[in-house]
């Protein structure tokens, strides 16, 4: 989990690297943030060929090994990247992070294919419930220790490199244990898929799914436009340390994790669309409080995150919204064109999510160069996400939610949600496996 968490577009490690160790330009930070979404888009075309070349298990191990080697190369690169030339450093970081993101995108798809292949349906609730709890402990521990180490040793290059090496060593153990696991296929035999032309016709008739994809594109654009700069704002404008941001991220993730079961019951009782709309409204109202933060309101930062912001209201609401996105996809994606629908949804939302931070970084850089009050510029930019997200509810209300289709997993369609979890402050979602326990 440490190396997976570091590969998110926004996390304590990466934000501290590009703001404290290297002060990269805002457009470069936006482009860097777009790399995982660009990789998510490109893997749609690459992953099927990889899975035809090798089975899912060895393909996952190879992808994870490539990602680990890429991170080692990234660590070695830090010793040579010039700190007095931010434009040059930006291109080094963007290129290195794209290679890392590409391996993560492919590995995520092959890993899902592998784990669905051998975990029996009757054991998934208990197995994934236990596994998800372990992942939360691992992720939160890493966030705290990383923030403490970076703040303790003043963001030195050696500390960044040491964190990468530790994460790669842990990754090596995980690859070994995955390769050694005696997994056997428990998948039922599936029928032959429809021809592509018939699948396209099915997709065109799925009007609610198309409206939901349009809503998802607006939502991902709104979340990513200035979302990557929230932690930059904490570092640069509020002068918080990496340890402070790590604590806030930990508290936020805990709030969202604890809220998931309650939101699941609400979704089952009232339906996905109304619960998603309510949770999104509450979440964005809380996000609007960012427009009132100043360097003298550190107490308010903790209140927003720990009491009324990213945990008790914000992250709990976002957890309900994210869970609603998953469960409504179970209902909207047509079984006879599952692969095409998932790929189309992922392609559209990935492009929106990749374009957004590039534009957001350019706008933020343009505004900061023309107005001397940087705090006011951030406050104005932070109004955009709540406004766009709430406006997107118009598209969500056009969705008609049918009865649940006989489809048990839509792991692939959640790829962008896992990537976005770093921006949302819900890092535990990055490798979370959703499941619906069966009644006995």
Short mmCIF file of C-alpha atoms in Angstrom, two decimals:
data_model
loop_
_atom_site.label_atom_id
_atom_site.label_comp_id
_atom_site.label_asym_id
_atom_site.label_seq_id
_atom_site.Cartn_x
_atom_site.Cartn_y
_atom_site.Cartn_z
CA UNK A 1 0.00 0.00 0.00
CA UNK A 2 2.78 2.60 0.58
CA UNK A 3 3.91 2.48 -3.05
CA UNK A 4 0.29 2.52 -4.25
CA UNK A 5 -0.50 5.53 -2.06
CA UNK A 6 2.57 7.38 -3.35
CA UNK A 7 1.33 6.80 -6.90
CA UNK A 8 -1.87 8.79 -6.33
CA UNK A 9 -2.04 12.15 -8.13
CA UNK A 10 -2.24 14.00 -4.79
CA UNK A 11 -0.70 12.72 -1.57
CA UNK A 12 1.52 14.02 1.23
CA UNK A 13 4.70 12.67 -0.34
CA UNK A 14 4.15 14.03 -3.85
CA UNK A 15 2.74 17.41 -2.74
CA UNK A 16 5.67 18.00 -0.38
CA UNK A 17 8.06 17.06 -3.18
CA UNK A 18 6.72 19.62 -5.67
CA UNK A 19 6.10 22.44 -3.17
CA UNK A 20 8.77 22.13 -0.49
CA UNK A 21 11.75 20.39 -2.13
CA UNK A 22 11.09 21.77 -5.65
CA UNK A 23 8.77 24.75 -6.11
CA UNK A 24 7.25 23.71 -9.42
CA UNK A 25 5.04 26.09 -11.43
CA UNK A 26 1.30 25.58 -10.98
CA UNK A 27 0.72 24.47 -14.62
CA UNK A 28 3.41 21.82 -14.15
CA UNK A 29 1.74 20.55 -10.96
CA UNK A 30 -1.55 20.34 -12.87
CA UNK A 31 0.05 18.40 -15.72
CA UNK A 32 1.78 16.09 -13.22
CA UNK A 33 -1.59 15.42 -11.58
CA UNK A 34 -3.09 14.53 -14.96
CA UNK A 35 -0.66 11.68 -15.62
CA UNK A 36 -2.57 8.92 -13.73
CA UNK A 37 -5.79 9.79 -15.59
CA UNK A 38 -4.00 9.84 -18.92
CA UNK A 39 -2.60 6.41 -18.04
CA UNK A 40 -6.10 5.19 -17.09
CA UNK A 41 -7.29 6.25 -20.54
CA UNK A 42 -4.41 4.63 -22.42
CA UNK A 43 -4.63 1.34 -20.51
CA UNK A 44 -8.11 0.78 -21.99
CA UNK A 45 -6.36 -0.05 -25.26
CA UNK A 46 -3.29 -1.77 -23.79
CA UNK A 47 -4.58 -4.00 -20.97
CA UNK A 48 -6.61 -6.43 -23.19
CA UNK A 49 -3.50 -7.19 -25.26
CA UNK A 50 -1.42 -7.78 -22.15
CA UNK A 51 -4.03 -10.17 -20.73
CA UNK A 52 -4.05 -12.12 -24.02
CA UNK A 53 -0.28 -12.32 -23.90
CA UNK A 54 -0.03 -13.61 -20.31
CA UNK A 55 -2.48 -14.75 -17.59
CA UNK A 56 -3.56 -12.16 -15.04
CA UNK A 57 -1.33 -13.37 -12.19
CA UNK A 58 2.09 -13.12 -13.93
CA UNK A 59 0.98 -9.96 -15.73
CA UNK A 60 0.17 -8.35 -12.38
CA UNK A 61 3.53 -9.36 -10.92
CA UNK A 62 5.37 -8.00 -13.97
CA UNK A 63 3.44 -4.72 -13.83
CA UNK A 64 4.14 -4.33 -10.12
CA UNK A 65 7.84 -5.05 -10.68
CA UNK A 66 8.00 -2.48 -13.49
CA UNK A 67 6.34 0.04 -11.21
CA UNK A 68 8.83 -0.66 -8.42
CA UNK A 69 11.78 -0.27 -10.79
CA UNK A 70 10.26 2.97 -12.09
CA UNK A 71 10.08 4.31 -8.55
CA UNK A 72 13.73 3.38 -7.96
CA UNK A 73 14.64 5.27 -11.12
CA UNK A 74 12.57 8.20 -9.83
CA UNK A 75 14.50 8.12 -6.54
CA UNK A 76 17.87 8.11 -8.35
CA UNK A 77 16.66 10.93 -10.59
CA UNK A 78 16.09 13.20 -7.57
CA UNK A 79 19.86 13.49 -7.09
CA UNK A 80 20.28 15.05 -10.54
CA UNK A 81 17.17 17.17 -11.06
CA UNK A 82 18.17 20.86 -10.78
CA UNK A 83 16.48 22.69 -7.93
CA UNK A 84 17.16 26.14 -9.36
CA UNK A 85 15.42 25.38 -12.70
CA UNK A 86 11.79 24.51 -11.87
CA UNK A 87 10.70 24.34 -15.52
CA UNK A 88 13.38 21.74 -16.29
CA UNK A 89 12.64 19.82 -13.08
CA UNK A 90 8.93 19.76 -13.95
CA UNK A 91 9.49 17.83 -17.17
CA UNK A 92 11.70 15.31 -15.39
CA UNK A 93 8.99 14.73 -12.78
CA UNK A 94 6.18 14.57 -15.34
CA UNK A 95 8.02 12.00 -17.45
CA UNK A 96 8.96 9.85 -14.47
CA UNK A 97 5.48 10.00 -12.94
CA UNK A 98 3.88 9.06 -16.27
CA UNK A 99 5.94 5.84 -16.40
CA UNK A 100 4.90 5.07 -12.82
CA UNK A 101 1.25 5.85 -13.59
CA UNK A 102 1.26 3.64 -16.69
CA UNK A 103 2.46 0.62 -14.70
CA UNK A 104 -0.09 1.33 -11.95
CA UNK A 105 -2.96 1.60 -14.46
CA UNK A 106 -2.17 -1.71 -16.15
CA UNK A 107 -1.45 -3.48 -12.86
CA UNK A 108 -4.76 -2.29 -11.42
CA UNK A 109 -6.70 -3.91 -14.26
CA UNK A 110 -4.76 -7.17 -14.26
CA UNK A 111 -4.89 -7.39 -10.46
CA UNK A 112 -8.69 -7.05 -10.50
CA UNK A 113 -8.90 -9.76 -13.17
CA UNK A 114 -6.66 -12.03 -11.09
CA UNK A 115 -8.41 -11.58 -7.75
CA UNK A 116 -11.88 -12.04 -9.25
CA UNK A 117 -10.64 -15.27 -10.78
CA UNK A 118 -9.88 -17.15 -7.58
CA UNK A 119 -11.81 -15.67 -4.63
CA UNK A 120 -15.06 -17.69 -4.31
CA UNK A 121 -18.27 -15.64 -4.15
CA UNK A 122 -19.32 -17.23 -0.86
CA UNK A 123 -16.11 -16.00 0.85
CA UNK A 124 -15.79 -12.55 -0.68
CA UNK A 125 -17.62 -10.65 2.06
CA UNK A 126 -15.50 -12.02 4.89
CA UNK A 127 -12.25 -12.03 2.91
CA UNK A 128 -12.50 -8.52 1.49
CA UNK A 129 -13.84 -7.12 4.77
CA UNK A 130 -10.74 -8.38 6.60
CA UNK A 131 -8.44 -7.31 3.77
CA UNK A 132 -9.90 -3.79 3.56
CA UNK A 133 -9.33 -3.24 7.29
CA UNK A 134 -5.68 -4.23 6.94
CA UNK A 135 -5.25 -1.87 3.99
CA UNK A 136 -6.69 1.02 6.00
CA UNK A 137 -4.19 0.40 8.81
CA UNK A 138 -1.30 0.20 6.33
CA UNK A 139 -2.32 3.36 4.44
CA UNK A 140 -2.94 5.50 7.52
CA UNK A 141 0.30 4.39 9.16
CA UNK A 142 2.23 5.29 6.02
CA UNK A 143 0.60 8.74 5.81
CA UNK A 144 1.52 9.55 9.39
CA UNK A 145 5.09 8.26 9.23
CA UNK A 146 5.77 9.94 5.88
CA UNK A 147 4.48 13.29 7.09
CA UNK A 148 6.50 13.02 10.30
CA UNK A 149 9.75 12.05 8.51
CA UNK A 150 9.49 14.82 5.92
CA UNK A 151 8.78 17.49 8.54
CA UNK A 152 11.43 16.13 10.94
CA UNK A 153 14.26 16.25 8.37
CA UNK A 154 13.17 19.46 6.62
CA UNK A 155 12.19 17.89 3.28
CA UNK A 156 15.72 16.80 2.40
CA UNK A 157 16.24 14.83 -0.81
CA UNK A 158 17.67 11.91 1.16
CA UNK A 159 14.41 11.54 3.12
CA UNK A 160 12.34 11.44 -0.08
CA UNK A 161 14.69 8.81 -1.48
CA UNK A 162 14.59 6.76 1.74
CA UNK A 163 10.77 6.73 1.71
CA UNK A 164 10.79 5.48 -1.88
CA UNK A 165 13.31 2.74 -1.08
CA UNK A 166 11.25 1.53 1.90
CA UNK A 167 8.10 1.46 -0.23
CA UNK A 168 9.89 -0.50 -2.99
CA UNK A 169 11.22 -3.06 -0.47
CA UNK A 170 7.70 -3.59 0.86
CA UNK A 171 6.47 -3.91 -2.72
CA UNK A 172 9.06 -6.63 -3.35
CA UNK A 173 7.64 -8.64 -0.43
CA UNK A 174 4.11 -8.21 -1.78
CA UNK A 175 5.15 -9.40 -5.25
CA UNK A 176 6.83 -12.47 -3.73
CA UNK A 177 3.77 -13.36 -1.63
CA UNK A 178 1.44 -12.85 -4.58
CA UNK A 179 3.57 -15.07 -6.80
CA UNK A 180 3.75 -17.76 -4.10
CA UNK A 181 0.00 -17.81 -3.43
CA UNK A 182 -1.56 -21.11 -4.65
CA UNK A 183 -4.58 -19.57 -6.38
CA UNK A 184 -6.93 -21.56 -8.57
CA UNK A 185 -9.72 -20.32 -10.80
CA UNK A 186 -13.25 -20.26 -9.33
CA UNK A 187 -14.81 -18.29 -12.16
CA UNK A 188 -17.91 -19.72 -13.83
CA UNK A 189 -17.84 -20.30 -17.55
CA UNK A 190 -19.20 -17.24 -19.34
CA UNK A 191 -21.12 -17.12 -22.59
CA UNK A 192 -19.62 -15.64 -25.75
CA UNK A 193 -19.94 -11.83 -25.90
CA UNK A 194 -22.17 -10.07 -28.43
CA UNK A 195 -20.62 -8.71 -31.63
CA UNK A 196 -19.27 -5.18 -31.28
CA UNK A 197 -22.04 -3.66 -33.43
CA UNK A 198 -24.71 -5.20 -31.19
CA UNK A 199 -22.92 -4.01 -28.07
CA UNK A 200 -22.81 -0.44 -29.45
CA UNK A 201 -26.54 -0.63 -30.11
CA UNK A 202 -27.15 -1.77 -26.52
CA UNK A 203 -25.00 1.07 -25.22
CA UNK A 204 -26.86 3.67 -27.32
CA UNK A 205 -30.18 2.44 -25.89
CA UNK A 206 -28.88 2.79 -22.31
CA UNK A 207 -29.91 6.44 -21.93
CA UNK A 208 -29.61 6.53 -18.14
CA UNK A 209 -26.06 5.19 -18.36
CA UNK A 210 -25.13 7.86 -20.91
CA UNK A 211 -26.55 10.60 -18.67
CA UNK A 212 -24.61 9.13 -15.74
CA UNK A 213 -21.39 9.13 -17.77
CA UNK A 214 -22.01 12.80 -18.67
CA UNK A 215 -22.52 13.56 -14.98
CA UNK A 216 -19.33 11.66 -14.16
CA UNK A 217 -17.36 13.71 -16.69
CA UNK A 218 -18.60 16.97 -15.11
CA UNK A 219 -17.91 15.64 -11.63
CA UNK A 220 -14.36 14.49 -12.42
CA UNK A 221 -13.62 17.80 -14.13
CA UNK A 222 -14.90 19.77 -11.12
CA UNK A 223 -12.96 17.64 -8.62
CA UNK A 224 -9.69 17.77 -10.53
CA UNK A 225 -9.70 21.33 -11.80
CA UNK A 226 -8.41 22.81 -8.53
CA UNK A 227 -8.59 19.70 -6.33
CA UNK A 228 -4.84 18.97 -6.64
CA UNK A 229 -4.07 22.46 -5.28
CA UNK A 230 -5.90 22.11 -1.98
CA UNK A 231 -2.86 20.51 -0.35
CA UNK A 232 -0.59 22.98 -2.16
CA UNK A 233 -2.70 25.71 -0.52
CA UNK A 234 -2.14 24.11 2.89
CA UNK A 235 1.63 24.02 2.36
CA UNK A 236 2.14 27.40 0.71
CA UNK A 237 -0.55 29.69 2.09
CA UNK A 238 -1.29 28.20 5.53
CA UNK A 239 2.30 27.07 6.17
CA UNK A 240 1.31 23.65 7.48
CA UNK A 241 3.97 20.97 7.73
CA UNK A 242 3.87 17.57 6.04
CA UNK A 243 3.08 15.99 9.40
CA UNK A 244 0.08 18.32 9.86
CA UNK A 245 -1.23 17.42 6.40
CA UNK A 246 -0.61 13.73 7.12
CA UNK A 247 -2.67 13.94 10.30
CA UNK A 248 -5.50 15.71 8.48
CA UNK A 249 -5.46 13.11 5.69
CA UNK A 250 -5.51 10.32 8.27
CA UNK A 251 -8.48 11.78 10.12
CA UNK A 252 -10.29 12.34 6.83
CA UNK A 253 -9.72 8.78 5.64
CA UNK A 254 -10.89 7.37 8.99
CA UNK A 255 -14.10 9.37 8.82
CA UNK A 256 -14.89 8.13 5.34
CA UNK A 257 -14.06 4.53 6.18
CA UNK A 258 -16.24 4.51 9.29
CA UNK A 259 -19.13 6.05 7.35
CA UNK A 260 -19.26 3.54 4.48
CA UNK A 261 -21.49 0.91 6.20
CA UNK A 262 -24.07 3.53 7.23
CA UNK A 263 -24.20 4.97 3.72
CA UNK A 264 -24.59 1.47 2.31
CA UNK A 265 -27.76 0.98 4.36
CA UNK A 266 -29.13 4.36 3.24
CA UNK A 267 -28.43 3.51 -0.42
CA UNK A 268 -30.23 0.18 -0.08
CA UNK A 269 -33.25 1.83 1.57
CA UNK A 270 -33.73 5.03 -0.45
CA UNK A 271 -31.94 4.34 -3.73
CA UNK A 272 -28.67 5.59 -5.13
CA UNK A 273 -29.72 8.74 -6.98
CA UNK A 274 -31.39 10.65 -4.09
CA UNK A 275 -28.75 9.65 -1.55
CA UNK A 276 -25.96 10.66 -3.95
CA UNK A 277 -27.60 14.04 -4.55
CA UNK A 278 -27.98 14.74 -0.82
CA UNK A 279 -24.45 13.60 0.05
CA UNK A 280 -23.00 15.64 -2.82
CA UNK A 281 -24.86 18.76 -1.67
CA UNK A 282 -23.62 18.39 1.93
CA UNK A 283 -20.10 17.67 0.76
CA UNK A 284 -19.86 20.71 -1.49
CA UNK A 285 -21.33 23.05 1.11
CA UNK A 286 -18.53 21.94 3.43
CA UNK A 287 -15.96 22.40 0.65
CA UNK A 288 -17.08 26.03 0.33
CA UNK A 289 -15.64 26.66 3.80
CA UNK A 290 -12.17 26.51 2.24
CA UNK A 291 -12.87 30.00 0.90
CA UNK A 292 -12.66 31.39 4.45
CA UNK A 293 -9.34 29.86 5.52
CA UNK A 294 -6.40 32.20 6.24
CA UNK A 295 -2.89 31.75 7.69
CA UNK A 296 -4.33 32.78 11.05
CA UNK A 297 -7.09 30.19 11.12
CA UNK A 298 -5.18 26.97 11.74
CA UNK A 299 -7.74 26.05 14.36
CA UNK A 300 -10.47 26.38 11.76
CA UNK A 301 -8.56 24.01 9.45
CA UNK A 302 -8.67 21.27 12.06
CA UNK A 303 -12.32 22.01 12.84
CA UNK A 304 -13.24 21.74 9.15
CA UNK A 305 -11.39 18.45 8.72
CA UNK A 306 -11.97 16.83 12.12
CA UNK A 307 -15.52 18.01 13.00
CA UNK A 308 -17.53 19.47 10.19
CA UNK A 309 -15.32 19.20 7.13
CA UNK A 310 -13.52 16.31 5.55
CA UNK A 311 -14.60 13.77 8.17
CA UNK A 312 -17.85 14.10 10.09
CA UNK A 313 -19.63 15.83 7.18
CA UNK A 314 -17.31 16.13 4.21
CA UNK A 315 -15.61 12.75 4.02
CA UNK A 316 -18.67 10.97 5.34
CA UNK A 317 -20.72 12.65 2.62
CA UNK A 318 -18.05 11.92 0.01
CA UNK A 319 -17.96 8.29 1.15
CA UNK A 320 -21.71 8.08 0.54
CA UNK A 321 -21.33 9.71 -2.86
CA UNK A 322 -18.48 7.40 -3.91
CA UNK A 323 -20.33 4.31 -2.70
CA UNK A 324 -23.41 5.52 -4.56
CA UNK A 325 -21.41 5.86 -7.77
CA UNK A 326 -20.33 2.25 -7.46
CA UNK A 327 -23.74 0.80 -6.64
CA UNK A 328 -25.60 2.78 -9.31
CA UNK A 329 -23.15 1.46 -11.91
CA UNK A 330 -24.19 -2.04 -10.88
CA UNK A 331 -27.70 -1.11 -11.95
CA UNK A 332 -26.96 0.94 -15.08
CA UNK A 333 -24.28 -1.07 -16.90
CA UNK A 334 -25.92 -3.55 -19.32
CA UNK A 335 -24.64 -7.07 -18.73
CA UNK A 336 -24.65 -7.94 -22.45
CA UNK A 337 -22.26 -5.02 -23.17
CA UNK A 338 -20.43 -4.84 -19.83
CA UNK A 339 -16.90 -4.52 -21.22
CA UNK A 340 -17.77 -1.82 -23.75
CA UNK A 341 -19.82 0.18 -21.22
CA UNK A 342 -17.09 0.08 -18.60
CA UNK A 343 -14.44 1.07 -21.15
CA UNK A 344 -16.55 3.93 -22.52
CA UNK A 345 -17.28 5.26 -19.03
CA UNK A 346 -13.62 5.05 -18.06
CA UNK A 347 -12.46 6.73 -21.28
CA UNK A 348 -14.80 9.74 -21.02
CA UNK A 349 -14.20 10.35 -17.31
CA UNK A 350 -10.43 9.83 -17.68
CA UNK A 351 -10.19 12.47 -20.39
CA UNK A 352 -12.21 14.95 -18.32
CA UNK A 353 -10.08 14.22 -15.26
CA UNK A 354 -6.82 14.57 -17.24
CA UNK A 355 -7.75 17.89 -18.87
CA UNK A 356 -9.05 19.50 -15.67
CA UNK A 357 -5.83 19.87 -13.59
CA UNK A 358 -3.91 21.17 -16.62
CA UNK A 359 -6.49 23.93 -17.10
CA UNK A 360 -6.74 24.53 -13.36
CA UNK A 361 -2.98 24.93 -13.00
CA UNK A 362 -2.83 27.31 -15.96
CA UNK A 363 -5.68 29.45 -14.60
CA UNK A 364 -4.18 29.52 -11.12
CA UNK A 365 -0.74 30.49 -12.46
CA UNK A 366 -2.28 33.23 -14.66
CA UNK A 367 -4.28 34.67 -11.76
CA UNK A 368 -1.38 34.57 -9.28
CA UNK A 369 0.82 36.47 -11.77
CA UNK A 370 -1.73 39.29 -12.06
CA UNK A 371 -3.14 39.68 -8.55
CA UNK A 372 -0.84 40.24 -5.57
CA UNK A 373 -3.24 38.71 -3.04
CA UNK A 374 -2.54 34.98 -3.49
CA UNK A 375 -4.95 34.04 -0.69
CA UNK A 376 -7.85 35.77 -2.46
CA UNK A 377 -6.96 34.03 -5.74
CA UNK A 378 -7.14 30.61 -4.07
CA UNK A 379 -10.44 31.53 -2.40
CA UNK A 380 -12.01 32.44 -5.74
CA UNK A 381 -10.72 29.26 -7.38
CA UNK A 382 -12.08 27.12 -4.53
CA UNK A 383 -15.60 28.34 -5.36
CA UNK A 384 -15.50 26.56 -8.72
CA UNK A 385 -15.57 22.96 -7.50
CA UNK A 386 -18.74 23.29 -5.38
CA UNK A 387 -20.46 25.34 -8.08
CA UNK A 388 -19.68 22.88 -10.93
CA UNK A 389 -20.38 19.80 -8.83
CA UNK A 390 -23.77 21.06 -7.67
CA UNK A 391 -24.65 22.15 -11.22
CA UNK A 392 -23.80 18.63 -12.38
CA UNK A 393 -26.66 17.30 -10.24
CA UNK A 394 -28.98 18.36 -13.10
CA UNK A 395 -27.46 15.57 -15.17
CA UNK A 396 -27.67 13.12 -12.27
CA UNK A 397 -31.41 13.77 -11.87
CA UNK A 398 -31.96 12.64 -15.48
CA UNK A 399 -30.79 9.15 -14.56
CA UNK A 400 -33.55 6.59 -14.12
CA UNK A 401 -32.40 3.89 -11.76
CA UNK A 402 -33.60 0.41 -12.76
CA UNK A 403 -33.62 -2.70 -10.68
CA UNK A 404 -30.25 -4.26 -10.03
CA UNK A 405 -28.95 -6.31 -12.91
CA UNK A 406 -27.36 -9.72 -12.28
CA UNK A 407 -23.88 -8.21 -12.30
CA UNK A 408 -21.71 -8.73 -9.24
CA UNK A 409 -18.56 -6.72 -9.93
CA UNK A 410 -17.76 -3.48 -11.74
CA UNK A 411 -14.20 -3.14 -10.48
CA UNK A 412 -12.89 -1.69 -13.74
CA UNK A 413 -15.39 1.15 -13.77
CA UNK A 414 -14.12 2.30 -10.37
CA UNK A 415 -10.57 2.85 -11.61
CA UNK A 416 -10.89 6.64 -11.74
CA UNK A 417 -12.58 6.76 -8.32
CA UNK A 418 -9.55 5.04 -6.82
CA UNK A 419 -7.25 7.47 -8.59
CA UNK A 420 -9.35 10.42 -7.45
CA UNK A 421 -9.23 9.27 -3.81
CA UNK A 422 -5.97 11.14 -3.26
CA UNK A 423 -7.61 14.40 -4.33
CA UNK A 424 -10.65 13.70 -2.13
CA UNK A 425 -8.56 12.89 0.95
CA UNK A 426 -9.96 9.35 1.06
CA UNK A 427 -6.75 7.41 0.48
CA UNK A 428 -8.22 4.17 1.85
CA UNK A 429 -10.37 3.89 -1.30
CA UNK A 430 -7.36 3.48 -3.60
CA UNK A 431 -7.33 -0.31 -3.31
CA UNK A 432 -10.72 -0.84 -1.69
CA UNK A 433 -12.76 -3.74 -3.02
CA UNK A 434 -16.50 -3.14 -2.79
CA UNK A 435 -18.75 -6.14 -2.27
CA UNK A 436 -22.31 -6.93 -1.24
CA UNK A 437 -22.52 -9.62 1.47
CA UNK A 438 -24.88 -12.48 0.58
CA UNK A 439 -27.76 -13.37 2.89
CA UNK A 440 -27.90 -16.92 4.17
#
